[in-house]
Amino acid sequence: MTDSQTSSNAARTVAVTGATGFVGRALVPRLMEAGYAVRRLGRHPETFNRVEGVEDRRFDLDDERPDEAALVGVDTVFYLVHAMGGGGGFAARDRAYAQRFVGAARTAGVRHVIYLGGLYPKGTALSQHLASRREVGDILRRGCGALHVRAGIILGAGSASFEMMCDLVRRL
């Protein structure tokens, strides 16, 4: 990245929902290196490990009307929220979270949303997990024009998928 690109990015604020997850923890420093002003959003920002130069704000999608003030001034939001870790009923929570996010993002004037979803084949029955990922992508795309990036399983030390794989290997 050139110095002029880095300096032009400094005028742009990006926010990361799901910043404490595996992908979010890897993304935040990359965004900072690229010169963006970074805002991490979450239910309990007081529990985030403090990062110099990063702004932390409360943004709780469990709230019927999440505080859109956390999104004011943000150009781009990376939507990395996934409710599967909360147990049963995750598809309904994911749907509600996406709908609430759309309302807050539109009110706050967010210009771009990037959603990290999953890969799924056309014409086959999907698992509840993948059907939920597709539905969230559809809600965000229709509601706020989100770019739906589809990725396969993301493995890395500290990711939920990695931990499940380790548990499986230990048991076998």
GROMACS .gro file of C-alpha atoms in nm, residues 5-163:
model
  159
    5GLN     CA    1  -0.346   0.520  -0.010
    6THR     CA    2  -0.275   0.487   0.363
    7SER     CA    3  -0.335   0.857   0.425
    8SER     CA    4  -0.662   0.853   0.228
    9ASN     CA    5  -0.778   0.553   0.432
   10ALA     CA    6  -0.718   0.745   0.756
   11ALA     CA    7  -1.017   0.962   0.670
   12ARG     CA    8  -1.236   0.650   0.652
   13THR     CA    9  -1.370   0.479   0.961
   14VAL     CA   10  -1.443   0.109   0.940
   15ALA     CA   11  -1.623  -0.091   1.204
   16VAL     CA   12  -1.602  -0.460   1.283
   17THR     CA   13  -1.895  -0.643   1.441
   18GLY     CA   14  -1.780  -0.974   1.582
   19ALA     CA   15  -1.439  -0.819   1.643
   20THR     CA   16  -1.359  -1.063   1.924
   21GLY     CA   17  -1.405  -1.369   1.704
   22PHE     CA   18  -1.124  -1.542   1.518
   23VAL     CA   19  -1.165  -1.351   1.190
   24GLY     CA   20  -1.231  -1.018   1.365
   25ARG     CA   21  -0.917  -1.050   1.578
   26ALA     CA   22  -0.711  -1.107   1.263
   27LEU     CA   23  -0.885  -0.835   1.061
   28VAL     CA   24  -0.853  -0.541   1.302
   29PRO     CA   25  -0.471  -0.515   1.291
   30ARG     CA   26  -0.473  -0.548   0.910
   31LEU     CA   27  -0.718  -0.261   0.881
   32MET     CA   28  -0.502  -0.051   1.113
   33GLU     CA   29  -0.190  -0.131   0.908
   34ALA     CA   30  -0.378  -0.014   0.598
   35GLY     CA   31  -0.437   0.320   0.769
   36TYR     CA   32  -0.807   0.297   0.849
   37ALA     CA   33  -0.962   0.438   1.164
   38VAL     CA   34  -1.103   0.122   1.327
   39ARG     CA   35  -1.402   0.086   1.556
   40ARG     CA   36  -1.476  -0.247   1.724
   41LEU     CA   37  -1.840  -0.310   1.808
   42GLY     CA   38  -1.974  -0.552   2.065
   43ARG     CA   39  -2.209  -0.628   2.350
   44HIS     CA   40  -1.945  -0.574   2.616
   45PRO     CA   41  -1.670  -0.349   2.481
   46GLU     CA   42  -1.536  -0.305   2.834
   47THR     CA   43  -1.414  -0.666   2.814
   48PHE     CA   44  -1.215  -0.612   2.491
   49ASN     CA   45  -0.838  -0.621   2.518
   50ARG     CA   46  -0.744  -0.257   2.473
   51VAL     CA   47  -0.573  -0.182   2.142
   52GLU     CA   48  -0.400   0.154   2.099
   53GLY     CA   49  -0.571   0.357   1.827
   54VAL     CA   50  -0.889   0.145   1.814
   55GLU     CA   51  -1.221   0.283   1.928
   56ASP     CA   52  -1.450   0.040   2.112
   57ARG     CA   53  -1.826   0.094   2.121
   58ARG     CA   54  -2.123  -0.091   2.262
   59PHE     CA   55  -2.346  -0.230   1.987
   60ASP     CA   56  -2.571  -0.507   2.109
   61LEU     CA   57  -2.784  -0.686   1.851
   62ASP     CA   58  -2.974  -0.854   2.136
   63ASP     CA   59  -3.135  -0.510   2.187
   64GLU     CA   60  -3.458  -0.468   1.990
   65ARG     CA   61  -3.320  -0.133   1.871
   66PRO     CA   62  -2.941  -0.139   1.887
   67ASP     CA   63  -2.783   0.203   1.938
   68GLU     CA   64  -2.713   0.324   1.586
   69ALA     CA   65  -2.489   0.597   1.729
   70ALA     CA   66  -2.214   0.333   1.733
   71LEU     CA   67  -2.234   0.330   1.352
   72VAL     CA   68  -2.251   0.705   1.291
   73GLY     CA   69  -1.948   0.822   1.095
   74VAL     CA   70  -1.863   0.469   0.980
   75ASP     CA   71  -1.805   0.423   0.607
   76THR     CA   72  -1.779   0.042   0.600
   77VAL     CA   73  -1.886  -0.230   0.844
   78PHE     CA   74  -1.753  -0.584   0.841
   79TYR     CA   75  -2.043  -0.797   0.963
   80LEU     CA   76  -1.891  -1.104   1.131
   81VAL     CA   77  -2.177  -1.182   1.370
   82HIS     CA   78  -2.288  -1.543   1.406
   83ALA     CA   79  -2.523  -1.667   1.678
   84MET     CA   80  -2.445  -2.038   1.647
   85GLY     CA   81  -2.225  -2.033   1.956
   86GLY     CA   82  -2.530  -1.940   2.163
   87GLY     CA   83  -2.688  -2.283   2.122
   88GLY     CA   84  -3.029  -2.380   1.989
   89GLY     CA   85  -3.245  -2.125   1.815
   90PHE     CA   86  -2.941  -1.965   1.652
   91ALA     CA   87  -3.111  -1.929   1.311
   92ALA     CA   88  -3.386  -1.711   1.460
   93ARG     CA   89  -3.126  -1.504   1.648
   94ASP     CA   90  -2.913  -1.465   1.334
   95ARG     CA   91  -3.220  -1.348   1.141
   96ALA     CA   92  -3.319  -1.097   1.409
   97TYR     CA   93  -2.961  -0.969   1.441
   98ALA     CA   94  -2.935  -0.913   1.066
   99GLN     CA   95  -3.268  -0.729   1.055
  100ARG     CA   96  -3.174  -0.510   1.351
  101PHE     CA   97  -2.835  -0.437   1.200
  102VAL     CA   98  -2.993  -0.330   0.869
  103GLY     CA   99  -3.216  -0.080   1.049
  104ALA     CA  100  -2.928   0.066   1.250
  105ALA     CA  101  -2.692   0.081   0.949
  106ARG     CA  102  -2.949   0.258   0.734
  107THR     CA  103  -3.031   0.510   1.007
  108ALA     CA  104  -2.661   0.579   1.069
  109GLY     CA  105  -2.584   0.621   0.700
  110VAL     CA  106  -2.333   0.336   0.666
  111ARG     CA  107  -2.223   0.326   0.300
  112HIS     CA  108  -2.081  -0.027   0.273
  113VAL     CA  109  -2.135  -0.358   0.453
  114ILE     CA  110  -1.921  -0.666   0.399
  115TYR     CA  111  -2.068  -0.991   0.527
  116LEU     CA  112  -1.864  -1.307   0.574
  117GLY     CA  113  -2.094  -1.601   0.506
  118GLY     CA  114  -2.044  -1.962   0.409
  119LEU     CA  115  -2.018  -2.171   0.097
  120TYR     CA  116  -2.319  -2.375  -0.005
  121PRO     CA  117  -2.397  -2.570  -0.317
  122LYS     CA  118  -2.700  -2.486  -0.529
  123GLY     CA  119  -2.977  -2.740  -0.559
  124THR     CA  120  -2.903  -2.938  -0.244
  125ALA     CA  121  -3.064  -2.933   0.097
  126LEU     CA  122  -2.862  -2.718   0.335
  127SER     CA  123  -2.786  -2.780   0.699
  128GLN     CA  124  -2.956  -2.544   0.944
  129HIS     CA  125  -2.621  -2.369   0.986
  130LEU     CA  126  -2.565  -2.304   0.614
  131ALA     CA  127  -2.930  -2.214   0.554
  132SER     CA  128  -2.898  -1.953   0.828
  133ARG     CA  129  -2.577  -1.812   0.676
  134ARG     CA  130  -2.750  -1.782   0.337
  135GLU     CA  131  -3.058  -1.618   0.491
  136VAL     CA  132  -2.846  -1.361   0.677
  137GLY     CA  133  -2.662  -1.281   0.354
  138ASP     CA  134  -2.994  -1.231   0.175
  139ILE     CA  135  -3.126  -1.002   0.451
  140LEU     CA  136  -2.810  -0.789   0.451
  141ARG     CA  137  -2.788  -0.774   0.072
  142ARG     CA  138  -3.152  -0.670   0.031
  143GLY     CA  139  -3.157  -0.442   0.335
  144CYS     CA  140  -2.834  -0.248   0.298
  145GLY     CA  141  -2.664  -0.367  -0.021
  146ALA     CA  142  -2.409  -0.580   0.162
  147LEU     CA  143  -2.133  -0.755  -0.025
  148HIS     CA  144  -2.173  -1.122   0.067
  149VAL     CA  145  -1.831  -1.287   0.075
  150ARG     CA  146  -1.857  -1.664   0.095
  151ALA     CA  147  -1.583  -1.865   0.258
  152GLY     CA  148  -1.531  -2.230   0.338
  153ILE     CA  149  -1.428  -2.344   0.680
  154ILE     CA  150  -1.168  -2.113   0.836
  155LEU     CA  151  -0.920  -2.301   1.048
  156GLY     CA  152  -0.658  -2.145   1.267
  157ALA     CA  153  -0.540  -2.173   1.624
  158GLY     CA  154  -0.812  -2.013   1.833
  159SER     CA  155  -1.095  -2.047   1.581
  160ALA     CA  156  -1.409  -2.238   1.679
  161SER     CA  157  -1.360  -2.472   1.382
  162PHE     CA  158  -1.003  -2.545   1.486
  163GLU     CA  159  -1.111  -2.621   1.843
   0.00000   0.00000   0.00000
